[in-house]
CSV table of C-alpha atoms in Angstrom, one decimal:
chain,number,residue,atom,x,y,z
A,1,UNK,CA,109.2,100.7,70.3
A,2,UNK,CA,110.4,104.2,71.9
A,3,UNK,CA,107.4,106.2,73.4
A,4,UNK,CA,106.3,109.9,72.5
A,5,UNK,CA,109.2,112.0,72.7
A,6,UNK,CA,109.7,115.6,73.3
A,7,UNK,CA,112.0,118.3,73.4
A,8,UNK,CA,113.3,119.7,75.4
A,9,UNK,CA,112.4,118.8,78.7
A,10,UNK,CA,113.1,121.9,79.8
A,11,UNK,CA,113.1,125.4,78.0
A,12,UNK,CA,113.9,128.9,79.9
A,13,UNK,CA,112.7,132.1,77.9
A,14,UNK,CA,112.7,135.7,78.9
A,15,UNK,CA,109.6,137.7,78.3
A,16,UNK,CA,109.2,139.0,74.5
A,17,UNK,CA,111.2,135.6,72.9
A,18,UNK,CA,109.9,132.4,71.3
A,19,UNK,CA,109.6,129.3,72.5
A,20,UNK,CA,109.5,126.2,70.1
A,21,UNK,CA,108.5,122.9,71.5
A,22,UNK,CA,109.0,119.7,69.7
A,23,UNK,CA,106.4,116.3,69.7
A,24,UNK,CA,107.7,113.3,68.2
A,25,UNK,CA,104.8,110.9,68.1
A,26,UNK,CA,105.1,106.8,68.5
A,27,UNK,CA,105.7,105.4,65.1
A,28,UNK,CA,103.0,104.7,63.3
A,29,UNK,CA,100.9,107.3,65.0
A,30,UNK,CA,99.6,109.9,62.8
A,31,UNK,CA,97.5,111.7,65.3
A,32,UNK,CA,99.0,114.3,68.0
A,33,UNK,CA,97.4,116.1,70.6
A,34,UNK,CA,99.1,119.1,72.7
A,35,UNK,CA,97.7,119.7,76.3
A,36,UNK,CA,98.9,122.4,79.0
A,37,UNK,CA,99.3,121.8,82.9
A,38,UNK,CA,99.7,125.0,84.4
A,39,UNK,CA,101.0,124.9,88.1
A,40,UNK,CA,98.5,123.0,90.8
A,41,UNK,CA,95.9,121.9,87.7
A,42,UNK,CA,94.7,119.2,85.4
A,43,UNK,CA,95.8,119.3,81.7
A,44,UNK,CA,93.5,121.3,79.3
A,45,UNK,CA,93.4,120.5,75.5
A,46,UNK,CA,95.2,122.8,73.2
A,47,UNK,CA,95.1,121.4,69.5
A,48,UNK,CA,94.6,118.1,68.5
A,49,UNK,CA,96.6,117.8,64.7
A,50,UNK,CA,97.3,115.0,62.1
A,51,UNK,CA,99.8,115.4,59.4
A,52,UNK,CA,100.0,118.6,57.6
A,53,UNK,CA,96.2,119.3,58.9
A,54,UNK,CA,95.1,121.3,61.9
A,55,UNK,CA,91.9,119.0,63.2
A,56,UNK,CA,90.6,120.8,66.1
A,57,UNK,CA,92.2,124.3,67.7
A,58,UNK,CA,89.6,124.9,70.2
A,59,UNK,CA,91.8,125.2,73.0
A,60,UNK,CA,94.7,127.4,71.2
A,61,UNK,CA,94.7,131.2,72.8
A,62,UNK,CA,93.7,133.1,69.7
A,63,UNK,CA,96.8,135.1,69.4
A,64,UNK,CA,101.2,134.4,70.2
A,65,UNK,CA,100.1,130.3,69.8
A,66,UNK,CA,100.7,128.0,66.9
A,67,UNK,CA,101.1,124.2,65.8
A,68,UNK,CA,102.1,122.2,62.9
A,69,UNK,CA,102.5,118.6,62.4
A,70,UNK,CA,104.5,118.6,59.0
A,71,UNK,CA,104.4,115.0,56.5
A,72,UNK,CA,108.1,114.6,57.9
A,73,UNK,CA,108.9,115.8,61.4
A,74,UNK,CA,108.0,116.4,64.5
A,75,UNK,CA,104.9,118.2,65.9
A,76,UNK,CA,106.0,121.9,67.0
A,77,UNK,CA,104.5,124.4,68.9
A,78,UNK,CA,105.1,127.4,69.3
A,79,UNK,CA,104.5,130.0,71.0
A,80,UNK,CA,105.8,134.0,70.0
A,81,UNK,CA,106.5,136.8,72.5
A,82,UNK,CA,106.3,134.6,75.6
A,83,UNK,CA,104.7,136.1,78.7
A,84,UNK,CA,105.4,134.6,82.6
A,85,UNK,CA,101.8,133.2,82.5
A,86,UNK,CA,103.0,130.9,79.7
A,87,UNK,CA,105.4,129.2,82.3
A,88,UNK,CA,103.7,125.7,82.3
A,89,UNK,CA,104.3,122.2,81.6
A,90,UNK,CA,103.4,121.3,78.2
A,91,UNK,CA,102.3,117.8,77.4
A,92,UNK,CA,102.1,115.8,73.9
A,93,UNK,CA,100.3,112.7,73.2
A,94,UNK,CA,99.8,110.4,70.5
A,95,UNK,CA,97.3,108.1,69.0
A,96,UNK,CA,97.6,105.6,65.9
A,97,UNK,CA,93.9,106.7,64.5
A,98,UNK,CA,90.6,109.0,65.4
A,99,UNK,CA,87.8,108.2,66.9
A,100,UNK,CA,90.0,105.6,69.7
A,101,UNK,CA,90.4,106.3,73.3
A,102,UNK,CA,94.1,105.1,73.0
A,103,UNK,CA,96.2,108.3,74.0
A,104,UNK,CA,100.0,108.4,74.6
A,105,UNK,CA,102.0,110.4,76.1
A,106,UNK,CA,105.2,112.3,76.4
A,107,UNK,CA,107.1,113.4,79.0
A,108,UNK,CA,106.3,117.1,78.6
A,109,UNK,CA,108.0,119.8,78.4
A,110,UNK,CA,108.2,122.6,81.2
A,111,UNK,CA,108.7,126.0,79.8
A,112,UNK,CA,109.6,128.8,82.6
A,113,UNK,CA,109.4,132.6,81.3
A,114,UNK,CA,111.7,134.7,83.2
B,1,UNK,CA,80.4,121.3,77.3
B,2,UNK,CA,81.8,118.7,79.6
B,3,UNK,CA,83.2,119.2,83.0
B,4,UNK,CA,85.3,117.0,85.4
B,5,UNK,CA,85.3,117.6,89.0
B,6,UNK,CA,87.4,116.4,91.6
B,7,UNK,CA,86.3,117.2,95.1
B,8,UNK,CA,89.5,116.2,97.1
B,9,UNK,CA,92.5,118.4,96.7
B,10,UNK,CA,94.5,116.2,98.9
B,11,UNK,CA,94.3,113.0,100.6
B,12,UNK,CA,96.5,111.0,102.9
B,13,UNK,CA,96.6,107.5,104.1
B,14,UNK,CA,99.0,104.4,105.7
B,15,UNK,CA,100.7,101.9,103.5
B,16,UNK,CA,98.2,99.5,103.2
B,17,UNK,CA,95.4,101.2,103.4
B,18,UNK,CA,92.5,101.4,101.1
B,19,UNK,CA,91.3,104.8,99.7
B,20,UNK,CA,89.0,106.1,97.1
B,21,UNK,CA,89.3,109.3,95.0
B,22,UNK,CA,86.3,110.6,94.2
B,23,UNK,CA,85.3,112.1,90.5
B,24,UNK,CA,82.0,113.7,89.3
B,25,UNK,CA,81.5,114.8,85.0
B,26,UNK,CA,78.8,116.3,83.7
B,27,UNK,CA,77.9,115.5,80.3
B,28,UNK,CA,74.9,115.3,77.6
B,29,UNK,CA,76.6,112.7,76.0
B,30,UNK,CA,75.7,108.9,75.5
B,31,UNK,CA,78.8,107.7,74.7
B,32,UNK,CA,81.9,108.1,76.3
B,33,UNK,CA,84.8,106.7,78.3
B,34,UNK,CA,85.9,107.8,81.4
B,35,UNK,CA,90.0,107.9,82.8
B,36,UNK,CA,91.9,107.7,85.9
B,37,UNK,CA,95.6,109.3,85.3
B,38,UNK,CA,98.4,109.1,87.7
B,39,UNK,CA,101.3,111.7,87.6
B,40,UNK,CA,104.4,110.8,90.0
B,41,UNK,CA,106.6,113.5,90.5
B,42,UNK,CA,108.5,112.8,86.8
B,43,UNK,CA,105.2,114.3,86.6
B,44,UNK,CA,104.9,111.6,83.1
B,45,UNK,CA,101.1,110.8,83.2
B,46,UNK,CA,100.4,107.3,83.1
B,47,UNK,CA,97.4,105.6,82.6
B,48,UNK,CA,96.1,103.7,85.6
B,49,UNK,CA,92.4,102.5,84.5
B,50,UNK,CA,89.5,102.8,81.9
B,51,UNK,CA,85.8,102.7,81.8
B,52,UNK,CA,84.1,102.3,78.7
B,53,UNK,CA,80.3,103.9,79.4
B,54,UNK,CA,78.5,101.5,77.6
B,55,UNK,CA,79.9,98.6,80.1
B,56,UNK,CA,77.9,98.5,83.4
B,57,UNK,CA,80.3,96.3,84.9
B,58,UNK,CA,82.9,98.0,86.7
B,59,UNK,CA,86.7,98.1,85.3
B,60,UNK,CA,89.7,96.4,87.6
B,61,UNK,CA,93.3,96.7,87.1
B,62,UNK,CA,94.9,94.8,90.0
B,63,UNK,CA,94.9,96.8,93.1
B,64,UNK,CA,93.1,99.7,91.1
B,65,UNK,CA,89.5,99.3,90.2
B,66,UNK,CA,86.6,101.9,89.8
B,67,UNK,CA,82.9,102.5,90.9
B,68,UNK,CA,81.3,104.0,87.9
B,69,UNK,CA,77.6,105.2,88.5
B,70,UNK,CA,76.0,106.6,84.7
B,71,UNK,CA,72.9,108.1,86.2
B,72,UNK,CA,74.9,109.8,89.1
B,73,UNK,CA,77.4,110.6,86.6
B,74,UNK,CA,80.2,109.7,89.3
B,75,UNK,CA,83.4,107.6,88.4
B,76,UNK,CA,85.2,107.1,91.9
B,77,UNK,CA,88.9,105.5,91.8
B,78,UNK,CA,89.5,102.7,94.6
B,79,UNK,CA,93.4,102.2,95.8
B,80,UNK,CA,93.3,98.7,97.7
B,81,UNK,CA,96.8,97.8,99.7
B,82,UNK,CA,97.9,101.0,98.8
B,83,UNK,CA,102.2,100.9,98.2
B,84,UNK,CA,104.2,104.1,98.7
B,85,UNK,CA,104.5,104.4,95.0
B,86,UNK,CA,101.1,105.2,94.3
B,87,UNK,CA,102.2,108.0,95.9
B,88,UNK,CA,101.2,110.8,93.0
B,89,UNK,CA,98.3,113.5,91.6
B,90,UNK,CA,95.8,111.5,90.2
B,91,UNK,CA,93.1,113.1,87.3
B,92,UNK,CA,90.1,111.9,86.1
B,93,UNK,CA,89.6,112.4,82.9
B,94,UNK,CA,86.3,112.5,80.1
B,95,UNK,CA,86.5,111.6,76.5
B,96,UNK,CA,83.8,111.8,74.2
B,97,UNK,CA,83.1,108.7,71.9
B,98,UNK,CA,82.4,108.6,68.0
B,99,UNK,CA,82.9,111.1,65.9
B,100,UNK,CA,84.5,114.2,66.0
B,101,UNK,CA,88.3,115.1,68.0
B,102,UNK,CA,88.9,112.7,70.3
B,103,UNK,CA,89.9,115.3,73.5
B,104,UNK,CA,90.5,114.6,76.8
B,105,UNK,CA,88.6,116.7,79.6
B,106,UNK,CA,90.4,116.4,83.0
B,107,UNK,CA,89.6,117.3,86.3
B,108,UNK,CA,91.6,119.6,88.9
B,109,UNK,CA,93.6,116.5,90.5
B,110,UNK,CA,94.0,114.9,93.8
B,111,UNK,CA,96.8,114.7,95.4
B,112,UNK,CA,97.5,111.7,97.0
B,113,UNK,CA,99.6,110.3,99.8
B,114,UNK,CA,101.2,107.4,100.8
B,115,UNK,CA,103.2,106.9,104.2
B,116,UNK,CA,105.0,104.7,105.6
């Protein structure tokens, strides 16, 4: 049973362009959460998404930042007009239902604005 | 709102060696669970142990176990016969229980380690 996937691993953007990053969850998991690590701290909660519904955005910056968890397809977020201070690494995790403590997770994505 | 706190930026002890990271939350809640996450430098994060609140005794995973104190609110991480793998940041981590988005809250990180 393959983990959470995402890609890329790796994603270099100058200032000004998009970046999408991708969230495949376990199978069977209907429930994805997107967390950031920027350099030298812990992960803080972004959005937290089941399919085709937005569950809890608390953690989103209000503007440039969005995520979707389509019926078919990966999770994306994305994130428009990139500035350096986006340069992070950007983790996914998955869960097979709410209310459980059972989180897993990917092997992020590091995104470096230029 | 909850908070995680780790004290200890950095630690560093001999193969072999016990240590304890040290964690603090803050919280209103009643129930919760409490994480220890380690991050090697593939910087994956991988689960090392788990403490339910409600359960007073104390959670063990082989050479990883955990001093969890509810009214202190502390949740400390003990390394026995540390290995130069555990070599890694560790985070402690909050989640609330129930109802309601099932986030994780994590603290700043130790980093930890190992030498030979």
């Amino acid at each position: 049973n393959a983990g959470v996937m995402q890609n890329p691993r790796h994603l270099v953007r100058r200032r000004g362009q998009e970046a999408r990053l991708r969230c495949s969850p376990m199978k069977g998991h209907s429930h994805v959460y997107w967390y950031r690590q920027l350099p030298e701290e812990g992960l803080k909660f972004m959005v937290y998404l089941q399919k085709e519904n937005i569950i809890d955005e608390s953690g989103m910056p209000k503007e440039r930042f969005s995520a979707e968890f389509p019926k078919e397809g990966p999770s994306i977020l994305r994130i428009q007009q990139v500035v350096r201070g986006d340069s992070a690494a950007y983790f996914c995790a998955s869960s097979p239902r709410p209310r459980t403590y059972e989180q897993y997770f990917g092997p992020g994505t590091r995104l470096t604005v230029t | 709102a909850q908070t995680v706190t780790q004290s200890q930026p950095e630690m560093s002890v001999q193969e072999a060696e016990t240590v304890t990271l040290s964690c603090t939350y803050d919280t209103s809640e009643n129930n919760y669970y409490l994480f220890w996450y380690k991050q090697p430098p593939s910087r994956q994060m991988i689960l090392v142990i788990r403490q339910e609140a409600y359960k007073q005794q104390n959670a063990t995973e082989n050479r990883f176990s955990v001093n969890f104190q509810k009214a202190a609110k502390s949740f400390s991480l003990k390394i026995s016969d540390s290995q130069l793998g555990d070599t890694a940041m560790y985070f402690c981590a909050f989640m609330r229980g129930g109802r309601g988005a099932q986030k994780l809250v994590f603290g700043q990180g130790t980093r930890l380690t190992i030498n030979p």
